[in-house]
Coordinates of C-alpha atoms in Angstrom, one line a residue:
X1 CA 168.4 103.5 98.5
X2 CA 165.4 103.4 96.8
X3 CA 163.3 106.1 94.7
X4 CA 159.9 107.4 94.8
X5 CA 158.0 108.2 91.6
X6 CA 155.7 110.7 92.0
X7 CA 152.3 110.5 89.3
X8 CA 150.6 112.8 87.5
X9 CA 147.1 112.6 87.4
X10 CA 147.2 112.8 83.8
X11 CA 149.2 109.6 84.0
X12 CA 147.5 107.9 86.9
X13 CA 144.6 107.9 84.3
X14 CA 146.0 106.8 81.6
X15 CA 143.7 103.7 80.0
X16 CA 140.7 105.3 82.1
X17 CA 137.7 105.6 79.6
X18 CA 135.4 106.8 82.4
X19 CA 135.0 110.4 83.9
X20 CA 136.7 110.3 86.8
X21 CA 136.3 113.4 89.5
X22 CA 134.2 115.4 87.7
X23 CA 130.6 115.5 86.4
X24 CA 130.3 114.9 83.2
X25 CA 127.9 117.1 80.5
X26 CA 124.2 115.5 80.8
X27 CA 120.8 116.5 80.4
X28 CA 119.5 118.9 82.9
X29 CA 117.1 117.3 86.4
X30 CA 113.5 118.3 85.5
X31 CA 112.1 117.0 89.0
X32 CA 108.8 118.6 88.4
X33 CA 108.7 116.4 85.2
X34 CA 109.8 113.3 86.8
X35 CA 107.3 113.9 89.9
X36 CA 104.2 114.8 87.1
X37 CA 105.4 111.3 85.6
X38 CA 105.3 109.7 88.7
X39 CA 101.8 111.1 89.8
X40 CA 100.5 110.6 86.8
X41 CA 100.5 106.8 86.1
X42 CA 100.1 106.3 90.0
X43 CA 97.1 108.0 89.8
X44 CA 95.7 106.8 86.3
X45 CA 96.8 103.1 87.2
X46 CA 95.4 103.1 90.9
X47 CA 91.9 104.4 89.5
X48 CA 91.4 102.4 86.8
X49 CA 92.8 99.2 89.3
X50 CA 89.8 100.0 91.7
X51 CA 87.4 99.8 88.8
X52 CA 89.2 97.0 87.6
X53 CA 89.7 94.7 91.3
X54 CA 86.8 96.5 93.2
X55 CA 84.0 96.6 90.7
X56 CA 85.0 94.1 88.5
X57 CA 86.8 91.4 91.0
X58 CA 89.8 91.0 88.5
X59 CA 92.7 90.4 91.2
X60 CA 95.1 87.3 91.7
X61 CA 94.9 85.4 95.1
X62 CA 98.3 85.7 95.5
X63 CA 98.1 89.8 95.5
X64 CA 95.9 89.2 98.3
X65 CA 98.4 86.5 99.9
X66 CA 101.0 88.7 100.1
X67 CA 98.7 91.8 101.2
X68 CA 97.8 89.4 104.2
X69 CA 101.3 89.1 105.0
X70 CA 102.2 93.2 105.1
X71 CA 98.7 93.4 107.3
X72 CA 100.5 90.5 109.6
X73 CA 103.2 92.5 109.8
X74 CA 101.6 95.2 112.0
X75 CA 98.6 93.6 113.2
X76 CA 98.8 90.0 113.5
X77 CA 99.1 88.6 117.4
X78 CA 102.3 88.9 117.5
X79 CA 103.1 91.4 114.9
X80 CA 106.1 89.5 112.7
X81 CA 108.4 90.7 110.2
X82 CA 108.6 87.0 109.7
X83 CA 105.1 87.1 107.9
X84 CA 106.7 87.8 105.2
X85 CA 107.6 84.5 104.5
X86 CA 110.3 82.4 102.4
X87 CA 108.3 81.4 99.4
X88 CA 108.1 84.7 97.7
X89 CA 111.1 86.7 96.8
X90 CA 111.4 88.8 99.9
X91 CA 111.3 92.6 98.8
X92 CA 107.9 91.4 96.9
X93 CA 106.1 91.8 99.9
X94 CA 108.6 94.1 102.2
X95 CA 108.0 96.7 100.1
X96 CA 104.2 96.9 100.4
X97 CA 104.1 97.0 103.8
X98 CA 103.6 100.1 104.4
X99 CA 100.4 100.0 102.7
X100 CA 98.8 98.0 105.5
X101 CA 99.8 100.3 108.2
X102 CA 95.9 101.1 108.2
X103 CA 93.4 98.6 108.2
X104 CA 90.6 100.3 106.1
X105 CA 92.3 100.8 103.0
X106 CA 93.0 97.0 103.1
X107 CA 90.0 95.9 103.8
X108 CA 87.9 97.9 101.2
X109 CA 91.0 97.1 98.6
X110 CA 91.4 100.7 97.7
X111 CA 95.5 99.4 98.2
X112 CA 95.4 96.4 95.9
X113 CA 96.2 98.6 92.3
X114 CA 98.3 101.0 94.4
X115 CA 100.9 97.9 95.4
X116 CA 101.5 97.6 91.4
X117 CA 100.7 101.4 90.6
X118 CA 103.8 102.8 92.1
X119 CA 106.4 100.2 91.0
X120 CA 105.0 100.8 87.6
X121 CA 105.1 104.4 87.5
X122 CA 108.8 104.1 88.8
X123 CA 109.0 102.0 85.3
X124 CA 107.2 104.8 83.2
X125 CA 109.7 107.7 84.6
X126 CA 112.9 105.7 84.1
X127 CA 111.7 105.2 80.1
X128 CA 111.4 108.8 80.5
X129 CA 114.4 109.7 81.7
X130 CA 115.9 107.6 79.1
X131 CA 114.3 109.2 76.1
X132 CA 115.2 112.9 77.5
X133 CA 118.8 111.8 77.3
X134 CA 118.3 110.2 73.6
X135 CA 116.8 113.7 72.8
X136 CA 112.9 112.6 72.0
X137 CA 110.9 115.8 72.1
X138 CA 108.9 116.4 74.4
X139 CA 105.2 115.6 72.3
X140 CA 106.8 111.9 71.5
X141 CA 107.8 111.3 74.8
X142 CA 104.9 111.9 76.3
X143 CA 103.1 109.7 73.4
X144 CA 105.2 107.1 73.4
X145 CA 104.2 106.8 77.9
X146 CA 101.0 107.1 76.9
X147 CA 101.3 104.2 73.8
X148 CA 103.3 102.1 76.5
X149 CA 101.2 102.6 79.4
X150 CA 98.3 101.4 77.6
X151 CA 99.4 98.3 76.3
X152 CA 97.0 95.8 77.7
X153 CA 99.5 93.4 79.3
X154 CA 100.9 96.8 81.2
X155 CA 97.7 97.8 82.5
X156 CA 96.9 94.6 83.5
X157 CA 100.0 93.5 86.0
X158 CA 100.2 97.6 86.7
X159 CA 96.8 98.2 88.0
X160 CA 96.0 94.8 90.1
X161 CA 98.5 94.7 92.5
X162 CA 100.8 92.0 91.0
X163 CA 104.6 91.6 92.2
X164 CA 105.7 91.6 88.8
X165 CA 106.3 95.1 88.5
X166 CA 107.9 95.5 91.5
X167 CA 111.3 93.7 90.2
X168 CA 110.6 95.2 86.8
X169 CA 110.6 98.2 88.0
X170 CA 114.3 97.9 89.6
X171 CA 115.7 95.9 86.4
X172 CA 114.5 99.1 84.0
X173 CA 115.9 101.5 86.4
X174 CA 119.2 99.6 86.5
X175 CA 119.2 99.0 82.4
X176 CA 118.6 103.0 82.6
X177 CA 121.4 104.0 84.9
X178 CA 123.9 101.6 82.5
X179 CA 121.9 103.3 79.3
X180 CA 122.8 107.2 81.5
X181 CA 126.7 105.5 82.0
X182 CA 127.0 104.9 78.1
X183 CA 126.3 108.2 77.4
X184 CA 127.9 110.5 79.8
X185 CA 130.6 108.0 80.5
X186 CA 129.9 108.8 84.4
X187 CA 131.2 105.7 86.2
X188 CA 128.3 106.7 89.0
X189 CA 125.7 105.6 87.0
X190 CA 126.8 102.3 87.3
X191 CA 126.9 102.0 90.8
X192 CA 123.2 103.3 90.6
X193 CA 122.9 100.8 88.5
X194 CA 124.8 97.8 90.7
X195 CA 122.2 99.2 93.8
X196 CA 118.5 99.2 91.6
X197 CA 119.7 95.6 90.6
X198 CA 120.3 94.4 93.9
X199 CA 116.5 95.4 95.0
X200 CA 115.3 93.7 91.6
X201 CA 117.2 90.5 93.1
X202 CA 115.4 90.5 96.2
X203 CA 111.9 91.6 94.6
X204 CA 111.9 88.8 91.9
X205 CA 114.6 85.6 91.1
X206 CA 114.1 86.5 87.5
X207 CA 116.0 89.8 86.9
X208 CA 119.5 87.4 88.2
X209 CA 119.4 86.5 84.6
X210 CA 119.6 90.5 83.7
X211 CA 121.9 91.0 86.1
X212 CA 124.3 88.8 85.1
X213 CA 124.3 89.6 81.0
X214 CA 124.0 93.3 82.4
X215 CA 128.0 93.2 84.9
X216 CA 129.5 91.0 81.7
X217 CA 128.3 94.0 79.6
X218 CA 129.9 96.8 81.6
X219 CA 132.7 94.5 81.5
X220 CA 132.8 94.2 77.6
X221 CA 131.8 97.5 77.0
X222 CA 134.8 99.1 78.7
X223 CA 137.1 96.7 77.2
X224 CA 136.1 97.4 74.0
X225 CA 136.7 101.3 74.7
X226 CA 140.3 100.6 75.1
X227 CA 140.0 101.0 79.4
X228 CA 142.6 99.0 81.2
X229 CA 142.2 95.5 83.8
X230 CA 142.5 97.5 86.6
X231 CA 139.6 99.4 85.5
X232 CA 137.4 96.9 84.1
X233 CA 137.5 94.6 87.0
X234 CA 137.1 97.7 89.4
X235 CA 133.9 98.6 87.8
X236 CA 132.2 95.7 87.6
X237 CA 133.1 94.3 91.4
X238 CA 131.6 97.7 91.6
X239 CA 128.5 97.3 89.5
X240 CA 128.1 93.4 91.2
X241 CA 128.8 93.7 95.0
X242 CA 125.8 94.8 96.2
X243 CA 123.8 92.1 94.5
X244 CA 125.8 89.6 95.5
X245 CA 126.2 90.8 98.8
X246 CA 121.9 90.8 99.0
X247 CA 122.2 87.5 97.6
X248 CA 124.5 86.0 99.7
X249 CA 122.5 87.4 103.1
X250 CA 119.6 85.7 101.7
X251 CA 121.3 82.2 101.3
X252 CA 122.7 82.7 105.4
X253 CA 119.3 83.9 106.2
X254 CA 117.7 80.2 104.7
X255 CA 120.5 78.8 106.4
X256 CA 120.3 79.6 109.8
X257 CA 116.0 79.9 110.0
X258 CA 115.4 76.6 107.2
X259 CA 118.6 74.9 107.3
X260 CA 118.5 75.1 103.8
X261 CA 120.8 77.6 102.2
X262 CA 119.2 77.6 98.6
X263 CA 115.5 77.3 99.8
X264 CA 114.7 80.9 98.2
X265 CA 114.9 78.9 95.1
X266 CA 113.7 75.3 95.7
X267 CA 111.1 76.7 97.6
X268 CA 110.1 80.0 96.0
X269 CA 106.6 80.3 94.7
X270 CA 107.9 80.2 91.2
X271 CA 109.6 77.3 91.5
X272 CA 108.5 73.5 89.9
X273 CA 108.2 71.9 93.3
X274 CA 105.1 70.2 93.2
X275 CA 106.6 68.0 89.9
X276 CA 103.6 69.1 87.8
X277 CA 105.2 70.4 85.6
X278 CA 103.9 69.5 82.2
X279 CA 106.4 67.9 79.4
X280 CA 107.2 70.7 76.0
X281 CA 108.8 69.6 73.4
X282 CA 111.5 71.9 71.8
X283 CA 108.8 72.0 69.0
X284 CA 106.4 73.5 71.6
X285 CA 108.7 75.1 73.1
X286 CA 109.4 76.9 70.0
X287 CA 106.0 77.6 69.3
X288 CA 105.2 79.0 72.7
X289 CA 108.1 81.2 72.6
X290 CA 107.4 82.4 69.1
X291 CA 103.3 83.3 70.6
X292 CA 104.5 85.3 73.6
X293 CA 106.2 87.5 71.3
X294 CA 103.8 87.9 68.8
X295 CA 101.0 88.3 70.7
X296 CA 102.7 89.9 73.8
X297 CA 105.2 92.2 72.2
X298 CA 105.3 92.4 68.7
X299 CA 107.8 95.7 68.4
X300 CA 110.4 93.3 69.5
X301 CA 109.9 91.5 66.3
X302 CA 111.6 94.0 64.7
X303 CA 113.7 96.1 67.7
X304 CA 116.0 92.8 68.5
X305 CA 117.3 92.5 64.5
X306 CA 118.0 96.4 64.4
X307 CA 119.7 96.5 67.5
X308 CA 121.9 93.0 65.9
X309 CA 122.6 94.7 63.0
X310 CA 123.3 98.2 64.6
X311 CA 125.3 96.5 66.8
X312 CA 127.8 94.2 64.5
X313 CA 127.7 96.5 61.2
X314 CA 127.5 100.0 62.6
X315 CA 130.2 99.0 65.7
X316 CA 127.2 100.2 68.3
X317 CA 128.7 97.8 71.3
X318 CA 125.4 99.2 73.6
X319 CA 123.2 98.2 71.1
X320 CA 124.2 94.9 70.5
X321 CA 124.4 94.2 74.4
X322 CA 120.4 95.6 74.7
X323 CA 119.9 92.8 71.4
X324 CA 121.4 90.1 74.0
X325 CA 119.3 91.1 76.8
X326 CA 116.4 91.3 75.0
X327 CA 117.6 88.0 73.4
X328 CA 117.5 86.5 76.7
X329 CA 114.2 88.0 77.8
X330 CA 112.4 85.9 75.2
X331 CA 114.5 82.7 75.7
X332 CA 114.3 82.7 79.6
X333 CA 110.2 81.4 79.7
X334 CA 111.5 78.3 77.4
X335 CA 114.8 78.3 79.9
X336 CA 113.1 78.1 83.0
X337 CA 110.4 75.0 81.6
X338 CA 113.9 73.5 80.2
X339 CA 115.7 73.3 83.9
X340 CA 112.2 72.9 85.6
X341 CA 112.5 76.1 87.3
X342 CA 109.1 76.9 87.0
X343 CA 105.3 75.3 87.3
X344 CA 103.4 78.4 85.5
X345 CA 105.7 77.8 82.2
X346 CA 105.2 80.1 78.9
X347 CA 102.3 82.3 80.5
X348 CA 101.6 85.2 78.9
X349 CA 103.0 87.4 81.2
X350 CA 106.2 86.7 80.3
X351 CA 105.8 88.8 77.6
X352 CA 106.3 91.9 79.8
X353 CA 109.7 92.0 80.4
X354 CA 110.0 90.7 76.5
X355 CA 107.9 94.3 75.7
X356 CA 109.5 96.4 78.1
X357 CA 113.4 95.7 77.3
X358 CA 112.2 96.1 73.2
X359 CA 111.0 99.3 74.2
X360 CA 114.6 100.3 75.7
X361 CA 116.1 99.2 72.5
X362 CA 113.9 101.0 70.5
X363 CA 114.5 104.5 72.4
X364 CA 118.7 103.7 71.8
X365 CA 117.9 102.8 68.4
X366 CA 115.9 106.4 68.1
X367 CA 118.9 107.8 70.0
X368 CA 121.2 106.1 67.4
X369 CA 119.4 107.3 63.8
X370 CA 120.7 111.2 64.7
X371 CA 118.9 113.0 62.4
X372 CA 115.9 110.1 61.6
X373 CA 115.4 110.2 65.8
X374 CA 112.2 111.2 65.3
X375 CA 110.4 109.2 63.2
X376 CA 112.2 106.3 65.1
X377 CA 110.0 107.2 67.5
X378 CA 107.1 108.1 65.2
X379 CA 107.6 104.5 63.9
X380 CA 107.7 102.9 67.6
X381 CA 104.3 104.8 68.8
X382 CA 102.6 103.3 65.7
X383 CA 103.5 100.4 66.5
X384 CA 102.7 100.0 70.2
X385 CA 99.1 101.7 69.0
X386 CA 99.0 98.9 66.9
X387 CA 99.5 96.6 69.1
X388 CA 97.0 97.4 71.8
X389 CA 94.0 95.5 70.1
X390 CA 96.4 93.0 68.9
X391 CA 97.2 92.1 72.6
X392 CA 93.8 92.2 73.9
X393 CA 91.9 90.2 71.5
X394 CA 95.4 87.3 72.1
X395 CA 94.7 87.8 75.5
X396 CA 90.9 86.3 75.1
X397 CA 92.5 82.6 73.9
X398 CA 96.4 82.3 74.4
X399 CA 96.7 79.2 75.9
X400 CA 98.8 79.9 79.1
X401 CA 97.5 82.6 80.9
X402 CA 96.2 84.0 84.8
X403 CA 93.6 86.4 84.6
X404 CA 94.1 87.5 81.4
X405 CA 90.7 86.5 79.6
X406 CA 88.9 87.7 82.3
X407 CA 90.7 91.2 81.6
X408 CA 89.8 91.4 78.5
X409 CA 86.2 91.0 79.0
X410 CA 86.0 93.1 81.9
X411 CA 87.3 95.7 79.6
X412 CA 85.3 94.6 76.4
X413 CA 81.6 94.5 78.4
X414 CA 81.9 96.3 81.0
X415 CA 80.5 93.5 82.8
X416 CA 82.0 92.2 86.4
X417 CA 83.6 88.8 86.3
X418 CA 82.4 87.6 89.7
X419 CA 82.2 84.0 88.9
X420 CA 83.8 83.4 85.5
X421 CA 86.5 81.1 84.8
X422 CA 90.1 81.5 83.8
X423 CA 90.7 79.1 80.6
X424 CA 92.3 76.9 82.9
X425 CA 88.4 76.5 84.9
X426 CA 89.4 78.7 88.1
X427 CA 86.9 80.9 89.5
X428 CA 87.0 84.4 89.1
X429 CA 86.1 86.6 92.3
X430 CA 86.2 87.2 96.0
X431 CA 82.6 87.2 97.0
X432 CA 83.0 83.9 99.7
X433 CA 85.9 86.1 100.8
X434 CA 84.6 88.8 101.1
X435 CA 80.7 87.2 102.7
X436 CA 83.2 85.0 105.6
X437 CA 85.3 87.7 106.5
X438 CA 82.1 90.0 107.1
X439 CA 80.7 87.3 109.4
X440 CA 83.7 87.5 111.0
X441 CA 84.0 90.9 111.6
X442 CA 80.4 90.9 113.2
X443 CA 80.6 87.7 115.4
X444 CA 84.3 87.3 116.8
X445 CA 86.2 89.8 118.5
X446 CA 88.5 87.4 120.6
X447 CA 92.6 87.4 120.0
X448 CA 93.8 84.0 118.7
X449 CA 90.2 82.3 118.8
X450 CA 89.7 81.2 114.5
X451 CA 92.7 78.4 114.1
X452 CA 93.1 78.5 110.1
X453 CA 96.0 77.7 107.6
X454 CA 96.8 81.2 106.7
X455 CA 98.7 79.4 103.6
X456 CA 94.7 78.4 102.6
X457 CA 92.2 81.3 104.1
X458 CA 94.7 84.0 103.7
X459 CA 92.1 86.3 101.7
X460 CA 89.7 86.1 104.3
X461 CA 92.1 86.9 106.9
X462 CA 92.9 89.8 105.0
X463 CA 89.6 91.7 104.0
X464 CA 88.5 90.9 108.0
X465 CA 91.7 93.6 108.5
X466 CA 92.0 91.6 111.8
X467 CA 94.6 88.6 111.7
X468 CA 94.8 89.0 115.3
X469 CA 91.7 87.0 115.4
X470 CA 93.6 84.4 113.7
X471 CA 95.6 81.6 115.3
X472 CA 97.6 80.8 112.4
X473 CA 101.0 79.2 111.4
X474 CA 102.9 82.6 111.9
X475 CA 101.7 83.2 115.7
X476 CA 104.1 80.8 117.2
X477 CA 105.4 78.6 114.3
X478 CA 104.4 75.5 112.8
X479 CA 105.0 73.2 115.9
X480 CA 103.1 74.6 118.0
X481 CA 100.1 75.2 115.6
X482 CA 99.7 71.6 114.6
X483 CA 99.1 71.0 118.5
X484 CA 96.4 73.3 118.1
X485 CA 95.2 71.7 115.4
X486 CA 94.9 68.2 117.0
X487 CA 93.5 69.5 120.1
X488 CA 91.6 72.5 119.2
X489 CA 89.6 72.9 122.3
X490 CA 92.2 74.0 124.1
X491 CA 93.5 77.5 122.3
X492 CA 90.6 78.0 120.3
X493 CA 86.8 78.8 119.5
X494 CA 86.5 78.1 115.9
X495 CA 87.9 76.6 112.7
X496 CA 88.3 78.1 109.5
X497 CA 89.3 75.7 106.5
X498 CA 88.3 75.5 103.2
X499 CA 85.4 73.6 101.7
X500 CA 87.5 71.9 99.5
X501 CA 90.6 69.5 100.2
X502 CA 93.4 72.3 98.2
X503 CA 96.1 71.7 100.6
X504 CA 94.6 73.2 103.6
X505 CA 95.6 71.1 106.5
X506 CA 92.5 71.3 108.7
X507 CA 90.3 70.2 105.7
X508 CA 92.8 67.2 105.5
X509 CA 92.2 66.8 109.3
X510 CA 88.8 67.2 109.7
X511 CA 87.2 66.2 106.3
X512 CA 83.9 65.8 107.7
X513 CA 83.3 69.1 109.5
X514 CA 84.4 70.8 106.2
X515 CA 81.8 68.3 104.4
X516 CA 79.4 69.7 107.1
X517 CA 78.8 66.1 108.4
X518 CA 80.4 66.4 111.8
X519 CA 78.6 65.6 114.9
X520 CA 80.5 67.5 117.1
X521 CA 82.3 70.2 114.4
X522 CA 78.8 72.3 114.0
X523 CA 79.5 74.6 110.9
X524 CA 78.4 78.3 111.8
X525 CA 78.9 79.4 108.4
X526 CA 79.4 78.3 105.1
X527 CA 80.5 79.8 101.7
X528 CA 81.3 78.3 98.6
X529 CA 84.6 78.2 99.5
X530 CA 85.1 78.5 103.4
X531 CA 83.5 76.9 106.4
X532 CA 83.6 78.0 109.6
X533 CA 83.0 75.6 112.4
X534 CA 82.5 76.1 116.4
X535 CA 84.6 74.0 118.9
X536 CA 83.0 72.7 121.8
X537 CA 84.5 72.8 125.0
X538 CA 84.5 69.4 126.0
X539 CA 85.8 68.3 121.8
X540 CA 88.7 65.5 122.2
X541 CA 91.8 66.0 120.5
X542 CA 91.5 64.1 117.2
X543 CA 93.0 60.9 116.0
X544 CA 96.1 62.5 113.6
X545 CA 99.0 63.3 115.4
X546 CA 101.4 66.4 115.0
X547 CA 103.6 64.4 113.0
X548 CA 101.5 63.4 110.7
X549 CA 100.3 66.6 109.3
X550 CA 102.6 67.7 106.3
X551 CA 103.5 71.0 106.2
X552 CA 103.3 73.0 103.5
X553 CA 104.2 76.8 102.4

């Protein structure tokens, strides 16, 4: 005959360092603060973006790539989710989307800051949450947003529509649910934490890295507190499943559209796939690492040793674990160049994530100094004050940059930079965009009658607000496009390419009407960049077939 032990809950809990059916003490929900934090930096980044992309045409092509794609969404012919595309981290452009509902604020880019301006507002009210539960007053907090938000390398990716802070965005909000978890002991915030980082994972390949340091410190954290294995494993399969549950639908999702179950990395638009990639020495290496923080965060010069040192010799386990990450935020750049996971290596936007996991530490370390909290953070807004001119006269000449230079002197003059070249001798601007896509709009009005290599023209495509007129490679897949594109007559009216052989496949296949010197291929119009040429009814198919033409994302 065999007995049954009944447990107390006092016992069934024994080794259980988390609060466990009950809320723990925090600080009290302000949602009107959180909202006027929100509004706030939405507002102040979306207005300065339109002076900065409208007026002064500062704004990345591949913004405007992936705003083509959420337009495509729900007006190309046929609308597609599929627009969206393999090559950048899904969520990048899923979550835009419904800013291209409406064609007009696409068109006049009133939307491009606002794709960036909400994702980093989301950023600015997690730092505030996280300074409310290390006790900053009120003044400092709102000077250390202000100190932050005007960092030049923050304005710059927050206010021109950029994906970057879209996975930021989700990485700070997980780092501040684990930073809440600390605290309150409230084994909830780490399944907040487990759900923001599965979003960041979709939204950009890069946070997997914080991810990963982020469940073995949960892990570490909790055995260190004396918890027991049942716990420990419990909480991190808690923290982890729903990344790796996003993760792994990805991988089927390559699979059974690609055949390829790892393309979201081979073939991601971060990824060193063209085998350009230039050769760094670990010297160089060194050196490059060493000038993105410098120039690009500075405070972390001195946040990552006092977060070491409160970590090993004042037995702060947190600490030390927000020293690793930010540890591995400045080693990843030199990583990804290492294991050629990257052909834009050691730009200076790498330096974001650098500045804004520094500026986690350095609230814990205010949080950490009691008594000295405040000028901790007294010491941290001088610093990022500081650093503001420091960063925007590095951002005129560091080597490895996007649009950067031409930031600066948008911001410096006054002047638009329409024209201008990046240090690495790319034009600046979106006037042949802009001139094509008006011709456009006031000479073609038939579905599907402009064949053109969305992966090329997709900014023209884009400010015409119509990609219905398009017959591009999302309409009915690539097969069925090169067709088209060898026998034009028979879908289409015109061809759009570019004037220069980039990778668009009709220049390749039609060199001499995008040279202009096509008997038949009469161009309509021309821009710098584009060309748009009419196709005759009676045009033969050309001389390449299907095969031939190579594909690319």
């Amino acid at each position: 005959m065999t007995t049954t032990t009944v447990l107390h809950t006092k016992d069934r809990l024994s080794g259980v360092v988390q609060s466990v059916g009950r809320r723990p003490s925090d600080v009290p929900r302000r949602p009107w603060e959180t909202l006027a934090v929100f509004l706030f930096f939405v507002v102040a980044y979306s207005w300065f973006g339109y002076w900065l992309v409208v007026d002064k045409h500062v704004v990345g092509f591949e913004t405007l790539d992936r705003l083509n794609r959420a337009l495509m969404v729900w007006h190309n012919d046929p609308a597609k989710l599929s627009a969206i595309g393999f090559d950048y981290p899904p969520l990048a452009t899923l979550l835009i989307t419904p800013l291209a509902i409406f064609r007009g604020p696409v068109t006049s880019m009133a939307v491009v800051p606002v794709a960036s301006a909400i994702f980093a507002a989301i950023t600015m009210v997690a730092f505030n949450t996280m300074m409310r539960r290390a006790l900053i007053a009120a003044p400092l907090r709102l000077a250390l947003l202000l100190a932050l938000g005007a960092n030049p390398l923050v304005l710059l990716y927050a206010s021109t529509g950029t994906r970057h802070f879209v996975w930021i965005a989700f990485v700070i909000t997980g780092l501040g649910a684990l930073f809440a978890w600390y605290i309150t002991a409230d084994v909830r915030f780490v399944m907040l934490g487990g759900i923001a980082y599965s979003v960041a994972a979709l939204s950009g390949y890069t946070s997997l890295t914080f991810f990963v340091l982020s469940a073995i410190m949960v892990g570490a954290i909790l055995a260190r507190l004396g918890a027991d294995g049942t716990e420990v494993e419990g909480t991190v399969v808690g923290f982890a499943a729903p990344t790796v549950y996003v993760i792994a639908l990805w991988t089927v999702f390559n699979l059974v559209l690609l055949l390829r179950p790892f393309a979201w990395i081979t073939r991601s638009s971060d990824a060193a796939a063209s085998g350009g990639l230039d050769q760094f020495s670990a010297v160089e290496l060194l050196r490059g690492t060493g000038e993105l923080v410098l120039y690009g965060a500075p405070i972390a010069i001195i946040v990552l040793p006092a977060l070491l040192f409160s970590g090993i010799a004042r037995s702060n386990p947190f600490a030390l674990w927000l020293g690793v990450l930010l540890g591995a935020a400045i080693l990843t750049p030199a990583m990804a160049v290492v294991l050629r996971l990257t052909d834009s290596p050691m730009l200076m936007r790498n330096a974001l994530p650098i500045l804004l996991i520094a500026m986690i530490g350095a609230i814990w370390l205010a949080r950490s100094a009691d008594e000295g909290s405040t000028i901790v953070a007294a010491l941290v807004i001088v610093g990022l004050l500081l650093s503001i001119p420091w960063t925007l006269e590095a951002m005129k000449t560091y080597r490895y940059q996007n649009l950067e230079a031409p930031f600066a002197a948008a911001v410096t003059t006054g002047e638009s930079q329409e024209g201008a070249e990046t240090l690495n001798r790319e034009k600046v601007g979106i006037v042949s965009e802009q001139a094509m896509a008006e011709y456009i709009d006031n000479n073609v009005s038939r579905p599907n009658s402009i064949l053109t290599d969305n992966a090329q023209t997709y900014a023209v495509m884009m400010l015409t607000g119509h990609p219905e007129y398009f017959f591009d490679r999302i309409d009915k897949s690539d097969g069925p496009w090169k067709e088209a594109a060898r026998c034009p007559a028979e879908s289409v009216d015109y061809l759009l390419m570019s004037a220069s052989d980039n990778g668009d496949l009709l220049t390749k296949l039609y060199p001499d009407a995008a040279a202009g010197s096509d008997a038949q291929l009469q161009v309509v119009y021309r821009t710098p960049r584009y060309v748009l040429v009419s196709v005759p009814s009676g045009y033969s198919c050309g001389g390449t077939t299907a095969d031939q033409l190579q594909v690319t994302s």
